[in-house]
Structures are given as structure tokens and as C-alpha cells.
Coordinates of N, CA, C and O in Angstrom, one line a residue:
M1 N 0.5 -1.2 -0.1 CA 0.0 0.2 -0.1 C 0.8 1.2 -0.1 O 1.7 1.1 0.8
S2 N 0.8 2.2 -0.7 CA 1.3 3.2 -1.2 C 1.0 4.4 -0.3 O -0.5 4.5 -0.3
K3 N 2.1 5.2 0.6 CA 1.1 6.0 1.3 C 1.3 7.8 0.6 O 2.4 8.0 -0.1
A4 N 0.4 8.4 0.5 CA 0.6 9.9 0.2 C 1.2 10.6 1.1 O 1.2 10.5 2.4
V5 N 1.4 11.7 0.7 CA 2.3 12.8 1.4 C 1.2 13.4 2.2 O 0.0 13.9 1.2
I6 N 1.2 13.9 3.2 CA 0.1 14.6 3.9 C 0.5 15.8 4.3 O 1.6 16.4 4.7
T7 N -0.6 16.8 3.9 CA -0.6 18.0 4.0 C -0.6 18.3 5.4 O -1.7 17.8 6.0
I8 N -0.2 19.2 6.4 CA -0.2 19.5 7.4 C -0.2 21.0 7.8 O 0.6 21.6 7.1
T9 N -0.3 21.8 8.8 CA -0.4 23.3 9.5 C 0.5 23.3 10.5 O 0.4 22.1 11.5
D10 N 0.4 24.2 11.2 CA 1.1 24.7 12.5 C 0.2 23.6 13.4 O 0.9 22.8 14.7
A11 N -1.1 23.7 13.3 CA -1.9 23.2 14.3 C -2.2 21.8 14.0 O -2.4 20.9 15.6
D12 N -1.6 21.0 13.3 CA -1.7 19.4 13.1 C -0.2 19.0 13.5 O -0.1 17.8 13.4
F13 N 0.7 19.8 13.6 CA 2.4 19.4 13.8 C 2.4 18.5 14.9 O 2.9 17.3 14.7
E14 N 2.0 18.8 16.1 CA 2.3 18.0 16.8 C 1.7 16.4 17.1 O 2.4 15.6 17.2
T15 N 0.2 16.5 16.6 CA -0.2 15.3 15.9 C 0.2 14.6 15.2 O 0.8 13.2 15.2
E16 N 0.5 15.0 14.2 CA 1.0 14.4 13.0 C 2.5 14.1 12.9 O 3.2 13.3 12.5
V17 N 3.3 14.7 13.8 CA 4.7 14.8 13.5 C 5.5 14.2 15.2 O 5.7 13.0 15.2
L18 N 5.2 14.6 16.0 CA 5.9 14.7 17.3 C 5.1 13.6 18.1 O 6.0 12.8 18.7
K19 N 4.1 13.1 17.6 CA 3.3 12.1 18.6 C 3.4 10.7 17.5 O 2.6 9.7 17.6
A20 N 3.8 11.0 16.1 CA 3.8 9.8 15.4 C 4.7 8.3 15.9 O 5.6 8.7 16.5
E21 N 4.2 7.5 15.4 CA 4.7 6.1 15.9 C 6.4 5.9 14.9 O 7.5 5.4 15.4
Q22 N 6.4 6.5 13.8 CA 7.4 6.2 13.1 C 8.4 7.6 12.8 O 7.8 8.9 12.8
P23 N 9.6 7.7 12.4 CA 10.2 8.6 11.9 C 9.6 9.4 10.7 O 8.7 8.9 10.3
V24 N 9.3 11.1 11.1 CA 8.4 11.8 9.9 C 9.4 12.5 9.3 O 10.2 13.5 9.8
L25 N 9.5 12.5 7.6 CA 10.3 13.3 6.9 C 9.2 14.5 6.8 O 7.9 14.3 6.0
V26 N 9.3 15.8 7.3 CA 8.8 17.1 7.0 C 9.3 17.9 5.8 O 10.6 18.3 6.0
Y27 N 8.8 18.0 4.9 CA 8.9 19.1 3.6 C 8.6 20.3 3.8 O 6.9 20.4 3.4
F28 N 9.2 21.1 3.7 CA 8.9 22.7 4.0 C 9.1 23.1 2.6 O 10.0 23.2 1.9
W29 N 7.8 24.1 2.1 CA 7.9 24.5 0.5 C 7.1 26.0 0.5 O 6.4 26.1 1.5
A30 N 7.1 26.3 -0.7 CA 6.3 27.4 -1.1 C 5.9 27.4 -2.5 O 6.6 27.0 -3.1
S31 N 4.9 28.0 -2.3 CA 4.0 28.0 -3.4 C 4.9 28.5 -4.9 O 4.6 28.8 -5.9
W32 N 5.7 29.6 -4.3 CA 6.1 30.4 -5.1 C 7.8 29.9 -5.4 O 8.8 30.9 -6.0
C33 N 8.1 28.7 -4.6 CA 9.4 28.0 -4.9 C 9.2 27.2 -6.1 O 8.8 26.3 -6.3
G34 N 10.3 27.9 -7.1 CA 10.8 26.8 -8.2 C 10.9 25.6 -7.9 O 10.8 24.7 -8.6
P35 N 12.4 25.8 -7.3 CA 13.1 24.3 -6.8 C 12.4 23.3 -6.1 O 12.3 22.1 -5.9
C36 N 10.8 24.0 -5.2 CA 10.1 23.2 -4.8 C 9.2 22.1 -5.1 O 9.2 21.1 -5.4
Q37 N 9.2 22.7 -6.5 CA 8.5 22.1 -7.8 C 9.0 20.9 -8.2 O 8.6 19.9 -8.5
L38 N 10.5 20.9 -8.2 CA 11.2 19.7 -8.6 C 11.4 19.0 -7.6 O 11.7 17.6 -7.6
M39 N 11.3 19.3 -6.2 CA 11.5 18.2 -5.2 C 10.2 17.3 -5.4 O 10.4 16.2 -4.4
A40 N 9.1 17.9 -5.5 CA 8.2 17.3 -4.9 C 7.7 15.8 -5.5 O 7.4 15.0 -4.4
P41 N 8.2 15.3 -7.0 CA 8.0 14.1 -7.2 C 9.1 12.9 -5.9 O 8.6 11.9 -6.2
M42 N 10.1 13.3 -5.7 CA 10.9 12.9 -5.2 C 10.5 12.7 -3.9 O 10.5 11.6 -3.5
I43 N 9.7 13.7 -3.2 CA 9.3 13.7 -1.9 C 8.0 12.7 -2.0 O 8.1 11.8 -1.2
N44 N 7.5 12.3 -3.1 CA 6.1 11.8 -3.3 C 7.0 10.4 -3.4 O 6.4 9.0 -2.9
S45 N 8.0 10.0 -4.3 CA 8.5 8.9 -4.3 C 9.2 8.2 -2.7 O 8.7 7.3 -2.6
A46 N 9.7 9.0 -2.2 CA 10.2 8.5 -0.8 C 9.0 8.4 0.1 O 9.1 6.9 0.7
A47 N 7.8 8.9 -0.2 CA 6.5 8.3 0.8 C 6.2 7.0 0.4 O 6.0 6.0 1.0
S48 N 6.3 6.5 -1.0 CA 5.9 5.4 -1.4 C 6.9 4.6 -1.4 O 6.6 3.4 -0.6
T49 N 8.2 4.6 -1.3 CA 9.5 3.7 -1.0 C 9.6 3.0 0.5 O 9.7 2.1 0.5
Y50 N 8.9 4.2 1.1 CA 9.6 4.0 2.6 C 8.3 3.8 3.5 O 8.1 4.2 4.7
S51 N 7.0 3.9 2.9 CA 5.6 3.6 3.5 C 5.5 3.0 4.5 O 4.8 3.4 5.4
D52 N 6.3 2.0 4.7 CA 6.0 0.9 5.9 C 6.9 1.5 7.0 O 6.7 0.7 8.7
R53 N 8.0 2.6 6.9 CA 9.1 3.2 8.0 C 8.9 4.3 7.9 O 9.6 4.7 9.0
L54 N 8.1 5.2 6.9 CA 8.2 6.4 7.6 C 7.1 7.1 7.3 O 6.6 6.7 6.3
K55 N 6.9 8.2 7.4 CA 5.7 9.3 7.4 C 6.4 10.5 6.5 O 7.2 11.0 7.3
V56 N 5.4 10.7 5.6 CA 5.8 12.1 5.3 C 5.0 13.0 5.0 O 3.8 12.5 4.8
V57 N 5.2 14.4 5.5 CA 4.4 15.2 5.7 C 5.2 16.6 5.1 O 6.1 16.7 4.6
K58 N 4.1 17.2 4.3 CA 4.7 18.9 4.0 C 4.0 19.6 4.4 O 2.6 19.9 4.6
M59 N 4.7 20.8 4.5 CA 4.0 22.2 4.9 C 4.8 23.4 4.5 O 5.9 23.4 3.9
E60 N 3.6 23.7 3.8 CA 3.9 25.2 3.1 C 4.0 26.4 4.5 O 3.9 26.4 5.0
I61 N 5.0 27.0 4.1 CA 6.1 27.8 5.3 C 5.2 29.2 5.4 O 5.0 29.5 6.7
D62 N 4.7 30.1 4.2 CA 4.1 31.2 4.7 C 2.7 30.8 5.7 O 3.1 31.9 6.7
P63 N 1.9 30.3 5.6 CA 0.8 30.1 6.5 C 1.1 29.6 7.9 O 0.6 29.3 8.7
N64 N 2.3 28.8 8.1 CA 2.8 28.2 9.5 C 3.9 28.8 9.9 O 5.2 27.7 10.1
P65 N 4.2 29.9 10.2 CA 5.2 30.4 10.5 C 5.8 29.8 12.1 O 7.2 29.9 12.5
D66 N 4.7 29.3 13.0 CA 5.2 28.6 14.2 C 6.2 27.6 13.9 O 7.5 27.7 14.4
T67 N 6.0 26.6 13.3 CA 7.1 25.3 12.8 C 8.4 25.9 12.2 O 9.1 25.3 12.9
V68 N 8.1 26.6 11.3 CA 9.3 27.2 10.6 C 9.9 27.9 11.3 O 11.3 27.6 11.1
K69 N 9.9 28.8 12.9 CA 10.5 29.4 13.2 C 11.3 28.3 14.2 O 12.8 28.1 14.5
R70 N 10.5 27.1 14.9 CA 10.8 26.2 15.7 C 12.2 25.4 14.9 O 12.8 25.4 15.8
Y71 N 11.9 25.0 13.6 CA 12.8 24.2 13.2 C 13.6 25.2 12.4 O 14.4 24.5 11.5
Q72 N 14.0 26.4 12.7 CA 15.0 27.2 11.7 C 15.0 26.7 10.6 O 16.2 26.8 9.8
V73 N 13.9 27.1 9.5 CA 13.6 26.8 8.4 C 14.2 28.1 7.7 O 13.8 29.1 7.8
E74 N 15.4 28.2 7.0 CA 15.7 29.7 6.6 C 15.3 29.6 5.4 O 15.5 30.8 4.6
G75 N 15.2 28.7 4.3 CA 15.0 28.9 2.9 C 14.3 27.4 2.5 O 14.5 26.3 3.1
V76 N 13.4 27.6 1.6 CA 13.0 26.3 1.1 C 13.5 25.8 -0.3 O 14.1 26.8 -1.2
P77 N 13.5 24.9 -1.2 CA 12.9 23.6 0.0 C 13.7 23.1 1.2 O 14.9 23.5 1.0
A78 N 13.1 23.0 2.2 CA 13.8 22.4 3.2 C 13.4 20.9 3.7 O 11.9 20.8 4.0
L79 N 13.8 20.3 4.3 CA 13.8 18.9 4.9 C 14.2 18.7 6.3 O 15.4 19.1 6.8
R80 N 13.1 17.9 7.3 CA 13.4 17.8 8.7 C 13.3 16.5 8.7 O 12.0 15.9 8.4
L81 N 14.1 15.4 9.4 CA 13.6 14.3 9.5 C 13.6 14.2 11.1 O 14.5 14.6 11.7
I82 N 12.5 13.9 11.8 CA 12.0 14.3 13.2 C 11.2 12.8 13.5 O 10.7 12.2 13.0
Q83 N 11.9 12.4 14.9 CA 11.4 11.2 15.4 C 11.0 11.7 16.9 O 12.1 11.9 17.5
G84 N 9.8 11.6 17.4 CA 9.8 12.0 18.8 C 9.5 13.9 18.5 O 9.8 14.3 18.0
E85 N 10.6 13.9 19.4 CA 10.8 15.6 19.8 C 12.3 15.5 19.2 O 12.9 16.6 19.4
K86 N 13.0 14.8 18.6 CA 14.0 14.6 18.2 C 14.8 15.0 16.7 O 13.6 14.2 15.8
L87 N 15.2 16.1 16.5 CA 15.6 16.2 14.7 C 17.0 15.5 14.7 O 17.8 15.3 15.2
L88 N 16.6 14.7 13.3 CA 17.4 13.5 13.2 C 18.2 14.2 12.2 O 19.7 13.5 12.3
E89 N 18.1 14.8 11.2 CA 18.4 15.1 10.0 C 18.0 16.3 9.8 O 16.5 16.8 9.7
S90 N 18.5 17.4 8.8 CA 17.7 18.8 8.4 C 18.8 19.1 7.3 O 20.1 19.3 7.4
T91 N 18.2 19.1 6.3 CA 18.7 19.9 5.1 C 18.1 21.2 4.5 O 16.7 21.3 4.5
E92 N 18.7 21.8 3.8 CA 18.1 23.1 2.9 C 18.4 23.2 1.8 O 19.7 22.7 1.2
G93 N 17.6 23.9 0.9 CA 17.8 23.7 -1.0 C 17.2 22.4 -1.3 O 17.4 21.3 -0.4
V94 N 17.9 22.3 -2.8 CA 17.4 20.6 -3.3 C 18.7 20.1 -3.1 O 19.8 20.1 -3.4
I95 N 18.0 18.9 -3.0 CA 19.1 17.6 -2.9 C 18.4 17.0 -4.0 O 17.6 16.6 -4.3
G96 N 19.2 15.7 -4.7 CA 19.1 14.7 -5.5 C 18.8 13.6 -4.6 O 18.7 13.7 -3.5
K97 N 17.9 12.8 -5.5 CA 17.3 11.6 -5.3 C 18.3 10.7 -4.0 O 17.9 10.1 -3.1
E98 N 19.6 10.5 -4.8 CA 20.3 9.7 -3.7 C 20.9 10.3 -2.8 O 20.6 9.2 -1.5
K99 N 20.7 11.3 -2.6 CA 21.3 12.2 -1.2 C 20.0 12.0 -0.3 O 20.6 11.8 0.3
L100 N 18.7 12.2 -0.8 CA 17.8 12.3 0.0 C 17.6 10.5 0.8 O 17.4 10.1 1.7
L101 N 17.9 9.6 -0.3 CA 17.5 8.4 0.0 C 18.5 7.5 0.9 O 18.2 6.8 2.0
S102 N 19.7 8.5 0.7 CA 20.6 7.8 1.8 C 20.9 8.6 3.3 O 21.2 8.0 4.0
L103 N 20.2 9.7 3.1 CA 19.7 10.1 4.2 C 18.7 9.6 4.9 O 18.9 9.2 6.4
L104 N 17.9 9.4 4.6 CA 16.4 8.5 5.1 C 17.3 6.9 5.2 O 17.1 6.5 6.6
A105 N 18.1 6.3 4.6 CA 18.8 5.1 4.8 C 19.3 4.9 6.3 O 19.1 4.1 6.8
K106 N 20.0 5.9 6.8 CA 21.0 5.9 7.9 C 20.2 5.9 8.9 O 20.4 5.2 10.2
H107 N 18.9 6.3 9.0 CA 17.5 6.5 9.8 C 16.4 5.5 9.6 O 16.2 5.3 10.7
L108 N 16.7 5.0 8.9 CA 15.7 3.7 8.7 C 16.0 2.3 8.4 O 16.9 2.3 7.6
D109 N 15.5 1.0 9.4 CA 16.2 0.0 8.5 C 15.7 -0.8 7.4 O 14.6 -0.5 7.5
T110 N 16.6 -0.4 6.6 CA 16.3 -0.6 5.1 C 16.6 -2.0 4.6 O 16.8 -2.3 3.7
N111 N 16.6 -3.2 5.6 CA 16.7 -4.5 5.4 C 15.5 -4.9 4.7 O 14.6 -5.2 5.1

């Protein structure tokens, strides 16, 4: 079963991310951000590739300043891999699919 990326807001963050059973990849994006459009398919691909071990959510930065500030998102696209209250990984800017997958593989049991 492939899982879709869930769109969340500041209000959903605690429930969807901090209280999730699995690690959560949070994808910060903006509608005006060209590079974000390029990364979207890769984020969707990660969601289906790791659907059994990873939750993937996306958050538009402009309407959600609290979470953006809390995770010090300086530019978009940005990724934060979070488990419970713990920040496992953090990237800013466009990254390639290989880098994304190796970043995730470090934290997910990929056997």
C-alpha cells in the first residue's frame, strides 16, 4: 500500500509529527518556490518507497510560521527528519534523490 504525502499545518504538527509512531520526514515548501516543484516528485517517491517505515508530510511555510521558526527553516525547499521530539536530519535547498535516499536509509532500517 503506497502512502501519500500528508499536508499539515502548525495546528496539526504535534499530532502528525511529534506523536507519530515512525520517523517523519517534514518537507517545507512554498508555492512561489521553483525548486520546490522540482523536489515534489522525489518527496512523493520517498513516501511510497518507505511507506512502511516513514511518514512523509509537507508544510507550506508562509501560513505556518510557528513550525518554520521552531525548526529554523531559512530557505525552501527544506527537509527535517524528526522522530518524537528529536531532529535526526536537516537539509536546506534542493538535494538529489540519491542524497535523500541515503539520508533516510541512515535512520530507517532498510533491510
